Short mmCIF file of C-alpha atoms in Angstrom, two decimals:
data_model
loop_
_atom_site.label_atom_id
_atom_site.label_comp_id
_atom_site.label_asym_id
_atom_site.label_seq_id
_atom_site.Cartn_x
_atom_site.Cartn_y
_atom_site.Cartn_z
CA MET S 1 0.23 -0.33 0.25
CA MET S 2 2.76 2.80 0.68
CA ASN S 3 4.94 1.29 -1.71
CA ASP S 4 2.61 1.46 -4.25
CA ILE S 5 2.11 5.53 -3.09
CA VAL S 6 5.83 5.99 -3.06
CA GLU S 7 5.86 4.81 -6.67
CA LYS S 8 2.96 6.30 -8.10
CA ILE S 9 4.04 9.38 -6.50
CA ILE S 10 7.60 9.25 -7.81
CA ALA S 11 5.20 8.12 -11.42
CA GLY S 12 4.52 11.34 -11.33
CA ASP S 13 0.78 10.73 -10.70
CA VAL S 14 -1.12 13.83 -9.79
CA ARG S 15 -4.00 12.17 -7.91
CA THR S 16 -1.51 10.32 -5.25
CA VAL S 17 0.76 14.01 -5.11
CA ALA S 18 -2.31 15.93 -4.34
CA ARG S 19 -3.41 13.90 -2.29
CA LEU S 20 -0.68 13.26 0.08
CA ILE S 21 -0.51 17.09 0.42
CA ARG S 22 -3.82 17.34 1.63
CA ASP S 23 -2.20 14.36 4.26
CA ILE S 24 0.26 16.39 4.99
CA ASP S 25 -1.45 19.19 5.87
CA ASP S 26 -3.84 17.98 7.30
CA GLY S 27 -1.15 16.57 9.88
CA MET S 28 -2.26 12.69 9.26
CA PRO S 29 0.55 10.60 11.28
CA LYS S 30 0.66 7.98 8.37
CA VAL S 31 2.78 10.47 6.32
CA ARG S 32 5.55 10.09 8.42
CA GLU S 33 6.02 6.72 6.21
CA VAL S 34 5.86 7.89 3.18
CA LEU S 35 7.68 10.53 3.50
CA LYS S 36 10.47 8.87 4.72
CA ALA S 37 10.31 7.03 1.72
CA LEU S 38 10.55 9.50 -0.52
CA TYR S 39 12.98 11.77 1.10
CA PRO S 40 15.74 9.71 -0.95
CA HIS S 41 13.38 10.76 -4.11
CA THR S 42 14.24 14.38 -3.10
CA GLY S 43 17.30 17.02 -3.89
CA ASN S 44 16.74 17.46 -7.37
CA ALA S 45 14.58 20.87 -7.41
CA TYR S 46 15.69 24.13 -7.33
CA VAL S 47 13.06 25.76 -5.16
CA ILE S 48 12.41 29.76 -5.38
CA GLY S 49 10.18 31.26 -3.13
CA ILE S 50 8.81 34.66 -3.72
CA THR S 51 6.97 36.81 -1.17
CA GLY S 52 5.73 40.20 -0.51
CA ALA S 53 2.96 42.34 0.38
CA PRO S 54 -1.04 41.44 -0.75
CA GLY S 55 -1.79 42.70 -4.47
CA VAL S 56 2.27 43.89 -5.62
CA GLY S 57 1.60 40.90 -8.07
CA LYS S 58 2.95 38.29 -7.27
CA SER S 59 0.81 35.59 -8.81
CA THR S 60 1.17 37.11 -11.76
CA LEU S 61 4.99 36.79 -10.98
CA VAL S 62 4.26 32.97 -10.59
CA ASP S 63 2.72 32.56 -13.72
CA GLN S 64 4.85 34.54 -16.41
CA MET S 65 7.55 32.47 -14.21
CA VAL S 66 6.18 29.44 -14.97
CA ALA S 67 6.08 30.28 -18.59
CA HIS S 68 8.83 31.07 -19.69
CA LEU S 69 10.01 27.71 -17.47
CA ARG S 70 8.56 26.04 -19.73
CA LYS S 71 9.86 27.08 -22.53
CA ARG S 72 13.26 26.01 -21.05
CA ASP S 73 12.09 22.41 -20.99
CA LYS S 74 11.86 22.17 -17.37
CA THR S 75 8.78 21.36 -15.18
CA VAL S 76 7.52 23.12 -12.64
CA GLY S 77 5.11 22.93 -8.74
CA VAL S 78 3.40 25.74 -7.77
CA LEU S 79 2.60 25.54 -3.95
CA ALA S 80 1.09 29.19 -3.52
CA VAL S 81 0.81 29.83 0.18
CA ASP S 82 -2.56 32.24 1.19
CA PRO S 83 -3.89 33.39 4.54
CA THR S 84 -6.63 31.52 6.81
CA SER S 85 -9.00 33.67 8.04
CA PRO S 86 -8.42 33.53 11.82
CA PHE S 87 -12.39 34.36 13.02
CA SER S 88 -13.77 30.80 11.12
CA GLY S 89 -10.82 28.71 10.27
CA GLY S 90 -11.80 29.39 6.68
CA ALA S 91 -9.80 30.56 3.42
CA ILE S 92 -9.71 32.03 -0.13
CA LEU S 93 -7.15 30.35 -1.82
CA GLY S 94 -7.40 32.68 -5.05
CA ASP S 95 -3.76 32.55 -6.73
CA ARG S 96 -4.99 29.84 -9.23
CA VAL S 97 -6.78 32.65 -10.87
CA ARG S 98 -3.57 34.35 -13.17
CA MET S 99 -2.28 30.61 -13.25
CA GLN S 100 -5.08 28.71 -14.64
CA ARG S 101 -3.97 28.74 -18.03
CA HIS S 102 -1.77 25.86 -17.00
CA SER S 103 -4.00 24.17 -15.80
CA MET S 104 -4.16 21.26 -18.24
CA ASP S 105 -0.22 21.89 -18.74
CA GLN S 106 0.50 18.16 -17.58
CA GLY S 107 4.36 19.70 -16.95
CA VAL S 108 3.10 21.72 -14.14
CA PHE S 109 0.67 20.87 -10.77
CA ILE S 110 -0.31 23.83 -8.78
CA ARG S 111 -1.26 23.45 -5.72
CA SER S 112 -3.39 25.92 -3.48
CA LEU S 113 -2.57 26.06 0.67
CA ALA S 114 -3.56 27.77 3.79
CA THR S 115 -1.76 28.77 6.48
CA ARG S 116 -4.19 27.29 8.86
CA GLY S 117 -4.13 27.54 12.59
CA HIS S 118 -0.66 25.33 12.33
CA PHE S 119 1.77 25.51 15.50
CA GLY S 120 4.38 27.18 13.49
CA GLY S 121 3.86 23.42 11.74
CA LEU S 122 3.34 26.39 8.15
CA THR S 123 6.69 26.07 7.76
CA GLN S 124 7.26 21.97 8.13
CA SER S 125 4.41 20.92 5.93
CA THR S 126 5.16 23.33 2.96
CA ARG S 127 8.68 22.08 3.45
CA SER S 128 6.79 18.09 3.25
CA ALA S 129 5.34 19.62 -0.11
CA ILE S 130 8.07 20.81 -1.75
CA ASP S 131 9.59 17.17 -1.10
CA VAL S 132 6.32 15.57 -2.57
CA LEU S 133 6.52 17.52 -5.94
CA ASP S 134 9.87 16.79 -5.72
CA ALA S 135 9.90 13.54 -5.36
CA MET S 136 7.52 13.89 -8.86
CA GLY S 137 10.18 14.97 -10.57
CA LYS S 138 9.37 18.87 -10.90
CA ASP S 139 12.22 20.50 -12.33
CA TYR S 140 11.72 24.10 -10.11
CA ILE S 141 9.07 24.68 -7.09
CA LEU S 142 7.96 27.96 -6.82
CA VAL S 143 6.57 28.46 -3.45
CA GLU S 144 4.57 31.91 -2.89
CA THR S 145 3.05 33.38 0.32
CA VAL S 146 2.63 36.75 1.58
CA GLY S 147 5.56 37.89 3.66
CA VAL S 148 4.08 38.34 6.93
CA GLY S 149 4.38 36.35 9.81
CA GLN S 150 7.86 34.87 10.96
CA ASP S 151 6.15 31.00 9.91
CA GLU S 152 6.04 32.40 5.97
CA VAL S 153 9.30 34.06 5.93
CA ASP S 154 10.72 31.43 6.85
CA VAL S 155 9.40 29.56 4.10
CA VAL S 156 10.52 31.05 1.49
CA ARG S 157 13.94 31.93 3.23
CA SER S 158 14.71 27.98 3.09
CA ALA S 159 14.58 28.55 -0.83
CA HIS S 160 17.52 28.04 -2.52
CA THR S 161 16.85 31.39 -4.39
CA THR S 162 14.04 34.28 -2.81
CA VAL S 163 12.61 36.76 -3.97
CA ILE S 164 11.78 39.63 -2.46
CA VAL S 165 9.19 41.75 -4.94
CA VAL S 166 7.87 45.27 -3.41
CA ILE S 167 6.05 47.58 -5.77
CA PRO S 168 6.52 51.75 -6.72
CA GLY S 169 5.95 54.11 -3.78
CA MET S 170 5.91 50.80 -1.44
CA GLY S 171 8.50 53.63 0.86
CA ASP S 172 6.36 52.57 3.91
CA ASP S 173 6.45 49.07 4.03
CA ILE S 174 9.48 49.70 2.69
CA GLN S 175 10.26 50.82 6.10
CA ALA S 176 9.04 48.19 7.38
CA ILE S 177 10.16 45.28 5.44
CA LYS S 178 14.20 46.74 5.81
CA ALA S 179 13.92 45.48 9.99
CA GLY S 180 12.76 41.89 8.63
CA ILE S 181 12.60 40.50 4.81
CA LEU S 182 15.81 42.59 3.42
CA GLU S 183 18.05 39.93 4.39
CA ILE S 184 17.07 37.62 3.19
CA GLY S 185 16.00 38.49 -0.36
CA ASP S 186 18.26 37.38 -2.72
CA ILE S 187 16.14 39.36 -5.85
CA PHE S 188 13.92 42.27 -5.60
CA LEU S 189 11.84 43.00 -8.32
CA ILE S 190 10.33 46.22 -8.63
CA ASN S 191 6.74 45.21 -10.41
CA LYS S 192 4.51 47.24 -12.15
CA ALA S 193 7.07 49.41 -13.03
CA ASP S 194 5.55 51.36 -15.08
CA ARG S 195 4.48 53.10 -11.86
CA GLU S 196 5.46 56.54 -10.97
CA GLY S 197 8.41 56.35 -8.43
CA SER S 198 9.78 53.26 -9.30
CA ASP S 199 13.21 54.81 -9.72
CA LYS S 200 12.83 56.62 -6.01
CA THR S 201 12.27 52.90 -4.91
CA LEU S 202 14.87 51.31 -6.78
CA SER S 203 17.26 53.60 -4.96
CA ASP S 204 15.76 53.45 -2.01
CA LEU S 205 16.25 49.47 -1.99
CA ARG S 206 19.60 49.92 -3.08
CA LEU S 207 20.72 51.81 0.02
CA MET S 208 19.38 49.71 2.34
CA ILE S 209 20.29 46.62 0.51
CA ASP S 210 24.08 48.21 0.62
CA MET S 211 23.97 49.08 4.36
CA ASP S 212 22.01 45.69 5.02
CA GLN S 213 25.87 44.45 3.02
CA LYS S 214 27.82 45.53 5.06
CA LYS S 215 27.01 45.18 8.22
CA HIS S 216 25.83 40.73 7.87
CA ASP S 217 28.51 39.50 5.96
CA ARG S 218 26.71 37.16 2.79
CA GLY S 219 29.18 36.95 0.79
CA ALA S 220 29.71 37.90 -2.76
CA TRP S 221 26.50 37.57 -3.66
CA LYS S 222 25.34 41.49 -4.39
CA PRO S 223 21.24 40.95 -4.66
CA PRO S 224 20.62 42.42 -7.45
CA ILE S 225 17.33 44.89 -8.40
CA LEU S 226 14.96 44.01 -11.12
CA LYS S 227 12.01 46.39 -12.86
CA VAL S 228 9.48 44.07 -14.13
CA GLN S 229 6.24 44.97 -15.40
CA ALA S 230 5.09 40.61 -14.75
CA VAL S 231 1.71 41.33 -16.16
CA PHE S 232 2.85 43.01 -19.32
CA ASP S 233 6.02 39.96 -19.21
CA LYS S 234 8.28 42.74 -19.31
CA GLY S 235 11.31 41.64 -17.46
CA VAL S 236 10.36 38.15 -16.65
CA ALA S 237 12.84 36.41 -18.32
CA GLU S 238 15.75 38.86 -17.21
CA PHE S 239 15.10 38.39 -14.23
CA ILE S 240 15.03 34.12 -14.73
CA ASP S 241 18.45 34.79 -16.31
CA GLU S 242 19.07 36.38 -12.60
CA ILE S 243 18.08 33.15 -11.02
CA ASP S 244 19.85 31.17 -13.12
CA ARG S 245 22.79 33.12 -12.05
CA HIS S 246 22.13 33.12 -8.46
CA ALA S 247 22.04 28.97 -8.39
CA LYS S 248 25.74 28.85 -10.22
CA TYR S 249 26.56 31.67 -7.49
CA LEU S 250 25.85 28.73 -5.20
CA VAL S 251 27.22 26.15 -6.97
CA GLU S 252 30.22 27.89 -7.02
CA THR S 253 30.30 29.07 -3.19
CA SER S 254 28.94 26.07 -1.51
CA GLY S 255 29.53 23.12 -3.85
CA GLY S 256 25.79 22.20 -5.07
CA LEU S 257 22.72 22.95 -4.68
CA ASP S 258 21.54 19.38 -2.00
CA PHE S 259 19.86 21.00 0.58
CA ARG S 260 21.17 17.96 2.34
CA GLU S 261 24.69 18.26 2.50
CA SER S 262 24.15 21.46 3.78
CA LYS S 263 24.69 21.55 7.94
CA ALA S 264 23.15 24.66 8.24
CA LYS S 265 20.27 23.97 6.05
CA VAL S 266 19.75 20.50 7.80
CA ARG S 267 20.15 21.71 11.18
CA GLN S 268 17.05 24.81 10.41
CA GLU S 269 15.01 21.92 9.06
CA LEU S 270 15.77 19.38 12.32
CA GLU S 271 15.22 22.11 14.04
CA GLU S 272 11.76 22.50 12.30
CA MET S 273 10.67 19.58 12.98
CA ILE S 274 11.72 18.51 16.07
CA LYS S 275 9.74 21.68 16.76
CA ALA S 276 6.29 20.16 15.54
CA ARG S 277 6.57 16.52 16.57
CA LEU S 278 7.17 18.07 19.33
CA ILE S 279 4.58 20.07 19.93
CA GLU S 280 2.26 17.46 17.87
CA GLU S 281 3.50 14.79 20.35
CA VAL S 282 2.17 17.22 23.76
CA ILE S 283 -0.23 19.34 22.43
CA ASP S 284 -2.63 15.91 20.95
CA ARG S 285 -2.08 14.14 24.20
CA LEU S 286 -3.31 16.89 26.44
CA ALA S 287 -6.01 17.51 24.77
CA GLU S 288 -7.15 14.15 24.73
CA SER S 289 -6.74 13.33 28.06
CA GLY S 290 -8.76 16.55 29.02
CA GLU S 291 -6.17 18.02 30.81
CA PHE S 292 -5.37 21.48 28.89
CA ASP S 293 -9.18 21.88 29.22
CA ARG S 294 -9.37 21.53 32.14
CA ALA S 295 -5.92 23.91 33.23
CA VAL S 296 -7.73 26.27 31.35
CA GLU S 297 -10.75 26.11 33.63
CA SER S 298 -8.44 26.72 36.64
CA VAL S 299 -6.58 29.84 35.00
CA VAL S 300 -9.99 31.19 34.14
CA LYS S 301 -11.61 30.36 38.22
CA GLY S 302 -7.85 32.35 40.13
CA LYS S 303 -7.48 28.64 40.80
CA ILE S 304 -3.69 28.70 39.86
CA ASP S 305 -1.76 31.02 37.34
CA PRO S 306 -0.69 29.87 33.90
CA TYR S 307 2.89 30.15 34.62
CA THR S 308 2.23 27.34 37.03
CA ALA S 309 -0.26 25.67 34.74
CA CYS S 310 2.07 25.66 32.41
CA GLU S 311 4.59 23.68 33.63
CA ASN S 312 2.42 21.33 35.12
CA LEU S 313 1.35 20.66 32.03
CA VAL S 314 4.25 20.36 29.71
CA LEU S 315 7.15 19.03 32.41
CA PRO S 316 5.84 15.49 33.11
CA THR S 317 5.14 14.76 29.34
CA LEU S 318 9.08 14.88 28.85
CA SER S 319 10.21 13.04 31.68
CA MET C 1 -2.96 20.24 17.89
CA ARG C 2 -3.88 17.56 15.24
CA GLN C 3 -5.24 18.81 12.16
CA LYS C 4 -8.79 18.01 11.16
CA ARG C 5 -10.03 17.48 7.97
CA ARG C 6 -11.11 20.88 6.83
CA VAL C 7 -13.65 20.33 3.89
CA ARG C 8 -12.28 21.62 0.43
CA VAL C 9 -14.18 23.19 -2.11
CA MET C 10 -13.97 24.83 -5.55
CA VAL C 11 -15.62 27.24 -6.46
CA ALA C 12 -15.25 27.31 -10.92
CA LYS C 13 -17.40 29.47 -13.61
CA PRO C 14 -17.15 27.16 -16.81
CA GLY C 15 -18.05 28.82 -19.76
CA LEU C 16 -17.61 31.92 -21.85
CA ASP C 17 -20.11 33.47 -18.44
CA GLY C 18 -18.80 37.08 -17.41
CA HIS C 19 -20.26 36.80 -14.08
CA ASP C 20 -18.48 36.72 -10.99
CA ARG C 21 -20.02 38.91 -8.35
CA GLY C 22 -22.07 35.50 -7.38
CA ALA C 23 -19.75 33.28 -7.37
CA ARG C 24 -17.60 35.20 -5.02
CA ILE C 25 -20.05 35.65 -2.84
CA ILE C 26 -20.38 32.31 -2.46
CA ALA C 27 -16.81 31.81 -1.87
CA ARG C 28 -16.90 34.31 0.27
CA ALA C 29 -20.07 32.12 2.59
CA TYR C 30 -17.59 29.29 2.70
CA ARG C 31 -14.87 31.20 3.50
CA ASP C 32 -16.82 32.09 6.54
CA ALA C 33 -18.52 28.47 7.70
CA GLY C 34 -14.65 27.27 7.78
CA PHE C 35 -13.83 25.92 4.73
CA GLU C 36 -11.23 26.22 2.40
CA VAL C 37 -12.08 28.06 -1.05
CA VAL C 38 -9.85 27.70 -4.05
CA TYR C 39 -11.39 29.52 -6.59
CA THR C 40 -10.31 28.93 -10.68
CA GLY C 41 -11.61 32.16 -12.24
CA LEU C 42 -13.71 33.29 -15.41
CA HIS C 43 -14.06 31.58 -18.56
CA GLN C 44 -13.11 27.81 -17.16
CA THR C 45 -12.95 24.96 -19.48
CA PRO C 46 -15.00 21.86 -18.24
CA GLU C 47 -11.52 20.10 -19.09
CA GLU C 48 -9.23 22.99 -16.47
CA ILE C 49 -11.94 22.22 -13.83
CA VAL C 50 -11.66 19.00 -12.82
CA GLU C 51 -7.74 18.83 -13.54
CA ALA C 52 -7.67 21.99 -10.74
CA ALA C 53 -10.21 19.46 -8.08
CA ILE C 54 -8.03 16.80 -8.60
CA GLN C 55 -4.86 19.20 -8.23
CA GLU C 56 -6.63 21.31 -5.57
CA ASP C 57 -7.55 17.34 -3.59
CA VAL C 58 -11.52 19.45 -2.96
CA ASP C 59 -14.30 17.23 -1.85
CA MET C 60 -16.68 20.02 -4.38
CA ILE C 61 -16.92 21.69 -7.29
CA GLY C 62 -19.78 24.42 -7.38
CA LEU C 63 -20.45 25.12 -10.65
CA SER C 64 -21.97 29.02 -10.53
CA SER C 65 -23.53 29.74 -14.58
CA LEU C 66 -25.57 32.33 -15.64
CA ALA C 67 -24.49 32.72 -19.69
CA GLY C 68 -27.36 29.49 -20.24
CA ALA C 69 -24.40 27.16 -21.18
CA HIS C 70 -25.34 25.21 -17.82
CA LYS C 71 -26.57 21.83 -19.86
CA TYR C 72 -23.46 21.36 -21.62
CA LEU C 73 -20.82 21.95 -19.16
CA PHE C 74 -22.65 20.79 -16.43
CA PRO C 75 -22.13 17.27 -16.83
CA ALA C 76 -18.87 17.57 -19.09
CA VAL C 77 -17.88 18.15 -15.78
CA ILE C 78 -19.22 15.48 -14.49
CA GLU C 79 -18.48 13.31 -17.54
CA LEU C 80 -14.90 13.89 -16.42
CA LEU C 81 -14.35 13.56 -13.45
CA ARG C 82 -15.87 9.83 -14.03
CA GLU C 83 -13.42 9.21 -16.20
CA ARG C 84 -10.57 10.86 -13.91
CA ALA C 85 -11.53 7.70 -11.26
CA ALA C 86 -12.72 10.87 -9.50
CA ASP C 87 -16.52 10.82 -9.25
CA ASP C 88 -16.30 10.85 -5.89
CA ILE C 89 -15.36 14.25 -5.99
CA VAL C 90 -19.38 15.89 -5.45
CA VAL C 91 -20.43 18.66 -7.29
CA CYS C 92 -23.13 21.10 -7.07
CA GLY C 93 -24.14 24.09 -9.46
CA GLY C 94 -26.18 27.42 -9.00
CA GLY C 95 -27.36 30.09 -11.19
CA ILE C 96 -29.65 30.83 -14.00
CA ILE C 97 -31.10 27.89 -14.09
CA PRO C 98 -34.75 26.35 -15.15
CA ASP C 99 -36.69 24.48 -12.93
CA ASP C 100 -37.56 21.33 -16.08
CA ASP C 101 -32.55 21.89 -16.32
CA ILE C 102 -32.33 21.20 -12.78
CA LYS C 103 -34.28 17.64 -13.32
CA LYS C 104 -32.01 16.84 -16.51
CA LEU C 105 -28.51 17.86 -14.32
CA LYS C 106 -29.70 16.07 -11.15
CA GLU C 107 -29.97 13.36 -13.06
CA SER C 108 -26.82 13.55 -14.79
CA GLY C 109 -25.19 13.93 -11.28
CA VAL C 110 -25.80 16.81 -10.14
CA LYS C 111 -25.97 16.64 -6.65
CA GLU C 112 -27.71 20.47 -5.92
CA VAL C 113 -28.54 23.46 -7.55
CA PHE C 114 -29.00 26.43 -6.09
CA THR C 115 -31.53 28.95 -8.03
CA PRO C 116 -31.68 33.14 -7.30
CA GLY C 117 -32.82 34.26 -4.25
CA THR C 118 -31.79 30.97 -1.97
CA PRO C 119 -30.37 32.25 1.30
CA LEU C 120 -27.27 31.85 1.96
CA ASP C 121 -27.39 29.89 5.00
CA ASP C 122 -28.70 27.48 2.84
CA ILE C 123 -26.30 26.58 0.98
CA VAL C 124 -23.66 25.99 3.58
CA LYS C 125 -25.94 23.87 5.43
CA TRP C 126 -26.51 21.88 2.69
CA VAL C 127 -22.69 22.10 1.26
CA GLU C 128 -22.78 21.11 5.71
CA HIS C 129 -24.81 17.87 5.26
CA ASN C 130 -23.78 17.04 1.79
CA VAL C 131 -20.25 17.55 1.63
CA THR C 132 -17.83 15.39 4.35
CA PRO C 133 -13.71 15.54 4.20
CA ARG C 134 -12.42 12.48 2.41
CA GLN C 135 -11.88 10.69 5.00
CA ASP C 136 -9.31 7.52 3.94
#
């Protein structure tokens, strides 16, 4: 049964892949064995993370990237992450609207993911989904997220190439990102570059990135800033060339593109996994036994403080 | 906390019909009911809808049609799902659809059809009662 699933995924069976990604997202324990078996078949795809504020044109850009990569005879997987409503737990996943022209292309697999209320598990589940697309044989995997929240930043950060998308006139937003995601960008794009203020945005960005580079040693790679108009497919080919250049840089400086050979990446991934697994195991047990609800009750009634309640809950499960 | 399966649905606009206000409102109502809603946008062929539904592993496809081509488009989606062995995905429809057609659509495999004026709550409740997240 499990071997069957693994074989189908390696053969690129769309339905099996789609179902496995849902099982990962839903935290089904049965996926663990499948992921273990798939691991030897991963490590071949080139992963690109794309992030930026809502409305900067990420999905349109991804759509054009898919078209260009397909022209170069590469197969592509897309993971488009959209936020879950904190009130209802539901989500509208609308990134496909911009990419539907690729839906009949057998060389393209597009999947929408919701952030859900993961306890820091988004990074973990997205990474597992990347592994699945990798194992199914996709040459490139594009991961698109709204760049808010540490989880979503972590997701794109774990890519080979991290792309930050902004639009002209986002002065305040650049202020906001300079403390957070400016450091993680390998390539910066100013989309909708025909709009007023693109030159100023370019020089602002250049300044901040240069300052940032002086602070942190990021090697010889100087993040390029490109002006594009994704909707008209202007500048996208040049952007893909920059991705190639970055890939070459990675190969030259670290000797390869396989994450599994990088100690830093493995450390980061293993950390994430331990975190996700611990939380899953502990919270599950507490929820099932009813201890969690009882503790909530006690804190509300003033019988106990939350610090002590937390200790009482966590320490016994670890011993 | 271990995630429970969540209902995943797709809202799709097949054919040349360009009126998507209704589809968007339905998508919003589904979201507010706690479903994950994949929206495909306008002008989809039945083939594109079915392929997207499979890639997204949805439990239901909601088809919206306000331009009269439902008699061809809805059964085409059902047929393609069968061909792909994905006919466990529930199909429902909505829009300006005459009573006579509703009967025929249901015979072809469309599980329910909602016409203008149906309260959103009724539609959401129908989904809650008739669509269960994949169990296996």
